[in-house]
PDB file of C-alpha atoms in Angstrom:
ATOM      1  CA  THR N   1     151.315 185.784 281.988  1.00  0.00           C
ATOM      2  CA  VAL N   2     149.310 182.570 282.251  1.00  0.00           C
ATOM      3  CA  TYR N   3     150.017 179.365 280.346  1.00  0.00           C
ATOM      4  CA  ALA N   4     148.070 176.112 280.411  1.00  0.00           C
ATOM      5  CA  PHE N   5     149.887 172.849 279.853  1.00  0.00           C
ATOM      6  CA  TYR N   6     148.624 169.390 278.965  1.00  0.00           C
ATOM      7  CA  LYS N   7     150.995 166.423 279.025  1.00  0.00           C
ATOM      8  CA  GLY N   8     153.926 168.793 279.330  1.00  0.00           C
ATOM      9  CA  GLN N   9     152.995 170.859 276.280  1.00  0.00           C
ATOM     10  CA  PRO N  10     151.543 174.379 276.291  1.00  0.00           C
ATOM     11  CA  VAL N  11     147.986 174.412 274.928  1.00  0.00           C
ATOM     12  CA  ASP N  12     146.874 178.000 275.553  1.00  0.00           C
ATOM     13  CA  GLY N  13     147.801 181.181 277.341  1.00  0.00           C
ATOM     14  CA  PHE N  14     147.140 184.867 277.855  1.00  0.00           C
ATOM     15  CA  GLN N  15     148.814 188.000 279.203  1.00  0.00           C
ATOM     16  CA  GLY N  16     147.519 190.807 281.340  1.00  0.00           C
ATOM     17  CA  ALA N  17     144.253 191.340 283.132  1.00  0.00           C
ATOM     18  CA  GLN N  18     141.302 189.632 281.482  1.00  0.00           C
ATOM     19  CA  PRO N  19     137.559 189.954 282.114  1.00  0.00           C
ATOM     20  CA  GLN N  20     135.827 187.029 283.808  1.00  0.00           C
ATOM     21  CA  SER N  21     134.196 185.965 280.530  1.00  0.00           C
ATOM     22  CA  GLU N  22     137.625 185.621 278.888  1.00  0.00           C
ATOM     23  CA  ILE N  23     138.975 183.598 281.816  1.00  0.00           C
ATOM     24  CA  LYS N  24     135.989 181.240 281.605  1.00  0.00           C
ATOM     25  CA  ALA N  25     136.486 180.868 277.851  1.00  0.00           C
ATOM     26  CA  PHE N  26     140.187 180.176 278.437  1.00  0.00           C
ATOM     27  CA  VAL N  27     139.408 177.457 280.999  1.00  0.00           C
ATOM     28  CA  ASP N  28     136.776 175.908 278.710  1.00  0.00           C
ATOM     29  CA  ARG N  29     139.287 175.801 275.824  1.00  0.00           C
ATOM     30  CA  VAL N  30     141.917 174.178 278.011  1.00  0.00           C
ATOM     31  CA  VAL N  31     139.495 171.571 279.361  1.00  0.00           C
ATOM     32  CA  GLN N  32     138.310 170.715 275.850  1.00  0.00           C
ATOM     33  CA  ALA N  33     141.879 170.563 274.532  1.00  0.00           C
ATOM     34  CA  SER N  34     142.661 167.994 277.201  1.00  0.00           C
ATOM     35  CA  GLY N  35     139.617 165.910 276.266  1.00  0.00           C
ATOM     36  CA  GLY N  36     137.527 166.911 279.280  1.00  0.00           C
ATOM     37  CA  ASP N  37     133.962 168.087 279.740  1.00  0.00           C
ATOM     38  CA  ALA N  38     133.925 171.873 280.140  1.00  0.00           C
ATOM     39  CA  SER N  39     130.507 171.740 281.820  1.00  0.00           C
ATOM     40  CA  GLY N  40     132.031 169.927 284.792  1.00  0.00           C
ATOM     41  CA  GLY N  41     129.522 167.117 284.331  1.00  0.00           C
ATOM     42  CA  LEU N  42     126.524 169.411 284.654  1.00  0.00           C
ATOM     43  CA  ASP N  43     125.292 168.589 281.165  1.00  0.00           C
ATOM     44  CA  ASP N  44     125.234 164.902 282.140  1.00  0.00           C
ATOM     45  CA  ALA N  45     123.285 165.809 285.267  1.00  0.00           C
ATOM     46  CA  VAL N  46     120.772 167.772 283.174  1.00  0.00           C
ATOM     47  CA  ALA N  47     120.333 164.769 280.891  1.00  0.00           C
ATOM     48  CA  ALA N  48     119.742 162.518 283.907  1.00  0.00           C
ATOM     49  CA  ALA N  49     117.179 164.951 285.344  1.00  0.00           C
ATOM     50  CA  GLU N  50     115.430 165.138 281.958  1.00  0.00           C
ATOM     51  CA  GLU N  51     115.187 161.343 282.014  1.00  0.00           C
ATOM     52  CA  MET N  52     113.676 161.472 285.528  1.00  0.00           C
ATOM     53  CA  LEU N  53     111.118 163.994 284.316  1.00  0.00           C
ATOM     54  CA  GLU N  54     110.205 161.817 281.325  1.00  0.00           C
ATOM     55  CA  GLN N  55     109.691 158.859 283.668  1.00  0.00           C
ATOM     56  CA  GLY N  56     107.309 160.845 285.881  1.00  0.00           C
ATOM     57  CA  ALA N  57     109.707 161.511 288.767  1.00  0.00           C
ATOM     58  CA  ALA N  58     109.075 165.263 288.703  1.00  0.00           C
ATOM     59  CA  VAL N  59     110.054 165.860 292.348  1.00  0.00           C
ATOM     60  CA  ASP N  60     113.420 164.121 291.910  1.00  0.00           C
ATOM     61  CA  ALA N  61     113.974 165.948 288.631  1.00  0.00           C
ATOM     62  CA  ALA N  62     113.190 169.310 290.257  1.00  0.00           C
ATOM     63  CA  GLN N  63     115.669 168.617 293.051  1.00  0.00           C
ATOM     64  CA  THR N  64     118.349 167.687 290.517  1.00  0.00           C
ATOM     65  CA  PHE N  65     117.708 170.759 288.363  1.00  0.00           C
ATOM     66  CA  ALA N  66     117.835 172.953 291.488  1.00  0.00           C
ATOM     67  CA  ALA N  67     121.166 171.409 292.510  1.00  0.00           C
ATOM     68  CA  ILE N  68     122.565 172.080 289.044  1.00  0.00           C
ATOM     69  CA  LEU N  69     121.484 175.710 289.320  1.00  0.00           C
ATOM     70  CA  GLY N  70     123.273 175.841 292.659  1.00  0.00           C
ATOM     71  CA  GLU N  71     126.486 175.018 290.808  1.00  0.00           C
ATOM     72  CA  GLU N  72     125.811 176.998 287.613  1.00  0.00           C
ATOM     73  CA  PRO N  73     123.171 179.713 288.195  1.00  0.00           C
ATOM     74  CA  THR N  74     122.922 180.571 284.484  1.00  0.00           C
ATOM     75  CA  HIS N  75     122.455 177.036 283.103  1.00  0.00           C
ATOM     76  CA  ALA N  76     119.526 177.563 280.722  1.00  0.00           C
ATOM     77  CA  GLY N  77     118.814 173.845 280.370  1.00  0.00           C
ATOM     78  CA  ALA N  78     118.464 173.459 284.123  1.00  0.00           C
ATOM     79  CA  TYR N  79     116.128 176.464 284.323  1.00  0.00           C
ATOM     80  CA  GLY N  80     113.915 175.076 281.587  1.00  0.00           C
ATOM     81  CA  GLY N  81     113.876 171.667 283.223  1.00  0.00           C
ATOM     82  CA  LEU N  82     113.054 173.097 286.645  1.00  0.00           C
ATOM     83  CA  VAL N  83     110.113 175.017 285.187  1.00  0.00           C
ATOM     84  CA  ARG N  84     108.831 171.898 283.361  1.00  0.00           C
ATOM     85  CA  ALA N  85     109.207 169.835 286.551  1.00  0.00           C
ATOM     86  CA  HIS N  86     107.060 172.285 288.512  1.00  0.00           C
ATOM     87  CA  ILE N  87     104.486 172.316 285.728  1.00  0.00           C
ATOM     88  CA  ALA N  88     104.427 168.505 285.858  1.00  0.00           C
ATOM     89  CA  MET N  89     103.773 168.758 289.626  1.00  0.00           C
ATOM     90  CA  ASP N  90     100.885 171.203 288.919  1.00  0.00           C
ATOM     91  CA  ASP N  91     102.811 173.897 290.808  1.00  0.00           C
ATOM     92  CA  LEU N  92     102.202 176.623 288.252  1.00  0.00           C
ATOM     93  CA  ASP N  93     102.827 179.491 290.678  1.00  0.00           C
ATOM     94  CA  GLN N  94     106.321 178.187 291.430  1.00  0.00           C
ATOM     95  CA  ALA N  95     106.988 177.584 287.716  1.00  0.00           C
ATOM     96  CA  GLU N  96     106.043 181.205 287.007  1.00  0.00           C
ATOM     97  CA  ALA N  97     108.197 182.455 289.903  1.00  0.00           C
ATOM     98  CA  ILE N  98     111.188 180.534 288.540  1.00  0.00           C
ATOM     99  CA  LEU N  99     110.680 182.030 285.086  1.00  0.00           C
ATOM    100  CA  ASN N 100     110.355 185.530 286.531  1.00  0.00           C
ATOM    101  CA  GLY N 101     113.510 185.060 288.616  1.00  0.00           C
ATOM    102  CA  ALA N 102     115.680 183.689 285.817  1.00  0.00           C
ATOM    103  CA  PRO N 103     118.884 185.653 285.203  1.00  0.00           C
ATOM    104  CA  VAL N 104     118.807 188.075 282.284  1.00  0.00           C
ATOM    105  CA  GLU N 105     121.774 186.254 280.679  1.00  0.00           C
ATOM    106  CA  ILE N 106     119.612 183.263 279.825  1.00  0.00           C
TER     107      ILE N 106
END
């Protein structure tokens, strides 16, 4: 049995073995219930990288998107941004390789 507490009060729980997707959903619910960001700040990092890309800093944006994917390999926003960054750098072969290597989940 697993219970999550916030400020001394139970906010969620489950019993028995759970698949990984259910555990992730549980953690996300607990983080949100406590007022946190379930993305672990990755969504903020994606927004910052998008801003870099808009300002013409495609190399910096690509590095940021790649770092995000290192933390969350199925982050669709980071994949899209990484592809757009390589297109902005006229590296179409790499953009295509990234698209072809994207996980099926996204």
